[in-house]
């Protein structure tokens, strides 16, 4: 049984990703660790506990970083609503968060489970702190799927950057240069055909299960915000797509390995994932800027193309 750890800033798309993992026969979720991002970390904890309870899961949930490493938290209430779940007034869960801090939980899970698969669905603050606390976890983490970044394309929170990386670019840079085996699922994979259209939504609601109804309802605010942002109709689900890639690696139809650097200085391009797609970082002219990435990082597997039908089938199966 593959063991996975999910680090998340649980808002509505994260919640659907949690359902996919908790209901999958392929993996054992050893921990869910919360990080501030879409919403304050305590709201994220409530949303994760609520979702786990809905799945009948006793998975331990841990509270983590309340803000980015060096910056103030800038949540995404504008996208996911004030509670992050479309403001439908979901009752607080009866379940309780663990006393152990999320960063400790990440270190303990990695040291106890060589080959652990980690997936990050929010800012990388917790993972960066865990790497600082115990660098040896790099050797024990077999795979690190990051929902984040925008590979050679526009971002969703600025023209240059995707939200998870933009919120805490310093943390993201520590993670991307850590030597972890990263697979990057950028925001671009959750656009256009990947978006749940009216027929997809009708098909999910036709399942008539509590999880199916919850998955659509809690993303109501996201659907409105996404249409305003992109002009596209439907529900865009970046975190569930990253989870589908973790659970079913065969859904990635095109991928290639490249060094990635993260912008942390510029206000204009803060949080940009600069992907060396043409592999020119070893040219003499690039030596100064790229030497640290080349000496510390592993090349990142960039996912360029997703099996859209396969993604939607995996989601439907999880919600049935
Ligand atoms: O940019 C999309 C990402 O930011 C998703 O993980 C969403 O939940 C938010 O955290
Ligand atoms: Ca998220």
JSON list of N, CA and C and ligand atoms in Angstrom, two decimals, residues 9 11-14 37-38 76 80 121-123 147 156 162-164 187 238-239, ligand 1:
[
{"chain": "A", "resi": 9, "resn": "UNK", "atom": "N", "xyz": [-3.88, 23.70, 2.10]},
{"chain": "A", "resi": 9, "resn": "UNK", "atom": "CA", "xyz": [-4.45, 24.92, 2.71]},
{"chain": "A", "resi": 9, "resn": "UNK", "atom": "C", "xyz": [-5.97, 24.85, 2.59]},
{"chain": "A", "resi": 11, "resn": "UNK", "atom": "N", "xyz": [-9.16, 24.56, 1.10]},
{"chain": "A", "resi": 11, "resn": "UNK", "atom": "CA", "xyz": [-10.34, 25.28, 0.64]},
{"chain": "A", "resi": 11, "resn": "UNK", "atom": "C", "xyz": [-11.09, 24.30, -0.26]},
{"chain": "A", "resi": 12, "resn": "UNK", "atom": "N", "xyz": [-11.96, 24.81, -1.10]},
{"chain": "A", "resi": 12, "resn": "UNK", "atom": "CA", "xyz": [-12.92, 23.92, -1.75]},
{"chain": "A", "resi": 12, "resn": "UNK", "atom": "C", "xyz": [-12.29, 22.95, -2.76]},
{"chain": "A", "resi": 13, "resn": "UNK", "atom": "N", "xyz": [-11.27, 23.38, -3.49]},
{"chain": "A", "resi": 13, "resn": "UNK", "atom": "CA", "xyz": [-10.70, 22.39, -4.42]},
{"chain": "A", "resi": 13, "resn": "UNK", "atom": "C", "xyz": [-9.82, 21.39, -3.68]},
{"chain": "A", "resi": 14, "resn": "UNK", "atom": "N", "xyz": [-9.13, 21.88, -2.63]},
{"chain": "A", "resi": 14, "resn": "UNK", "atom": "CA", "xyz": [-8.36, 20.95, -1.78]},
{"chain": "A", "resi": 14, "resn": "UNK", "atom": "C", "xyz": [-9.29, 19.86, -1.22]},
{"chain": "A", "resi": 37, "resn": "UNK", "atom": "N", "xyz": [-3.00, 29.61, 3.72]},
{"chain": "A", "resi": 37, "resn": "UNK", "atom": "CA", "xyz": [-2.94, 29.92, 2.27]},
{"chain": "A", "resi": 37, "resn": "UNK", "atom": "C", "xyz": [-4.25, 30.53, 1.82]},
{"chain": "A", "resi": 38, "resn": "UNK", "atom": "N", "xyz": [-5.09, 29.67, 1.25]},
{"chain": "A", "resi": 38, "resn": "UNK", "atom": "CA", "xyz": [-6.41, 30.15, 0.80]},
{"chain": "A", "resi": 38, "resn": "UNK", "atom": "C", "xyz": [-7.14, 30.86, 1.94]},
{"chain": "A", "resi": 76, "resn": "UNK", "atom": "N", "xyz": [-7.09, 33.83, -0.06]},
{"chain": "A", "resi": 76, "resn": "UNK", "atom": "CA", "xyz": [-7.83, 33.89, -1.35]},
{"chain": "A", "resi": 76, "resn": "UNK", "atom": "C", "xyz": [-9.34, 33.87, -1.10]},
{"chain": "A", "resi": 80, "resn": "UNK", "atom": "N", "xyz": [-12.39, 31.66, -3.01]},
{"chain": "A", "resi": 80, "resn": "UNK", "atom": "CA", "xyz": [-13.06, 30.52, -2.39]},
{"chain": "A", "resi": 80, "resn": "UNK", "atom": "C", "xyz": [-14.14, 30.90, -1.38]},
{"chain": "A", "resi": 121, "resn": "UNK", "atom": "N", "xyz": [-0.71, 20.90, -1.73]},
{"chain": "A", "resi": 121, "resn": "UNK", "atom": "CA", "xyz": [-1.86, 21.54, -2.38]},
{"chain": "A", "resi": 121, "resn": "UNK", "atom": "C", "xyz": [-1.97, 23.01, -1.98]},
{"chain": "A", "resi": 122, "resn": "UNK", "atom": "N", "xyz": [-1.00, 23.50, -1.25]},
{"chain": "A", "resi": 122, "resn": "UNK", "atom": "CA", "xyz": [-1.03, 24.89, -0.79]},
{"chain": "A", "resi": 122, "resn": "UNK", "atom": "C", "xyz": [0.36, 25.49, -0.84]},
{"chain": "A", "resi": 123, "resn": "UNK", "atom": "N", "xyz": [0.54, 26.65, -0.22]},
{"chain": "A", "resi": 123, "resn": "UNK", "atom": "CA", "xyz": [1.88, 27.23, -0.13]},
{"chain": "A", "resi": 123, "resn": "UNK", "atom": "C", "xyz": [2.85, 26.24, 0.53]},
{"chain": "A", "resi": 147, "resn": "UNK", "atom": "N", "xyz": [1.22, 20.84, -6.48]},
{"chain": "A", "resi": 147, "resn": "UNK", "atom": "CA", "xyz": [0.23, 21.64, -7.21]},
{"chain": "A", "resi": 147, "resn": "UNK", "atom": "C", "xyz": [0.72, 23.06, -7.02]},
{"chain": "A", "resi": 156, "resn": "UNK", "atom": "N", "xyz": [-2.33, 32.79, -12.00]},
{"chain": "A", "resi": 156, "resn": "UNK", "atom": "CA", "xyz": [-3.74, 33.10, -11.67]},
{"chain": "A", "resi": 156, "resn": "UNK", "atom": "C", "xyz": [-3.85, 34.20, -10.64]},
{"chain": "A", "resi": 162, "resn": "UNK", "atom": "N", "xyz": [1.41, 31.74, -9.96]},
{"chain": "A", "resi": 162, "resn": "UNK", "atom": "CA", "xyz": [0.28, 30.96, -9.46]},
{"chain": "A", "resi": 162, "resn": "UNK", "atom": "C", "xyz": [0.22, 31.14, -7.94]},
{"chain": "A", "resi": 163, "resn": "UNK", "atom": "N", "xyz": [-0.94, 31.04, -7.32]},
{"chain": "A", "resi": 163, "resn": "UNK", "atom": "CA", "xyz": [-1.19, 31.43, -5.93]},
{"chain": "A", "resi": 163, "resn": "UNK", "atom": "C", "xyz": [-0.27, 30.71, -4.93]},
{"chain": "A", "resi": 164, "resn": "UNK", "atom": "N", "xyz": [-0.18, 29.37, -4.98]},
{"chain": "A", "resi": 164, "resn": "UNK", "atom": "CA", "xyz": [0.56, 28.64, -3.94]},
{"chain": "A", "resi": 164, "resn": "UNK", "atom": "C", "xyz": [2.02, 29.07, -3.87]},
{"chain": "A", "resi": 187, "resn": "UNK", "atom": "N", "xyz": [-0.89, 25.43, -12.67]},
{"chain": "A", "resi": 187, "resn": "UNK", "atom": "CA", "xyz": [-2.30, 25.86, -12.78]},
{"chain": "A", "resi": 187, "resn": "UNK", "atom": "C", "xyz": [-2.83, 25.66, -14.19]},
{"chain": "A", "resi": 238, "resn": "UNK", "atom": "N", "xyz": [-7.68, 22.64, -9.59]},
{"chain": "A", "resi": 238, "resn": "UNK", "atom": "CA", "xyz": [-6.23, 22.38, -9.65]},
{"chain": "A", "resi": 238, "resn": "UNK", "atom": "C", "xyz": [-5.76, 21.28, -8.68]},
{"chain": "A", "resi": 239, "resn": "UNK", "atom": "N", "xyz": [-6.20, 21.34, -7.43]},
{"chain": "A", "resi": 239, "resn": "UNK", "atom": "CA", "xyz": [-5.72, 20.35, -6.45]},
{"chain": "A", "resi": 239, "resn": "UNK", "atom": "C", "xyz": [-6.19, 18.93, -6.77]},
{"chain": "B", "resi": 1, "resn": "LIG", "atom": "O1", "xyz": [-3.63, 28.37, -7.64]},
{"chain": "B", "resi": 1, "resn": "LIG", "atom": "C1", "xyz": [-4.46, 27.30, -7.27]},
{"chain": "B", "resi": 1, "resn": "LIG", "atom": "C2", "xyz": [-4.04, 26.78, -5.93]},
{"chain": "B", "resi": 1, "resn": "LIG", "atom": "O2", "xyz": [-4.14, 27.82, -4.96]},
{"chain": "B", "resi": 1, "resn": "LIG", "atom": "C3", "xyz": [-4.96, 25.67, -5.40]},
{"chain": "B", "resi": 1, "resn": "LIG", "atom": "O3", "xyz": [-4.21, 24.85, -4.57]},
{"chain": "B", "resi": 1, "resn": "LIG", "atom": "C4", "xyz": [-5.97, 26.43, -4.61]},
{"chain": "B", "resi": 1, "resn": "LIG", "atom": "O4", "xyz": [-6.55, 25.62, -3.59]},
{"chain": "B", "resi": 1, "resn": "LIG", "atom": "C5", "xyz": [-5.11, 27.49, -4.00]},
{"chain": "B", "resi": 1, "resn": "LIG", "atom": "O5", "xyz": [-4.44, 26.93, -2.85]}
]
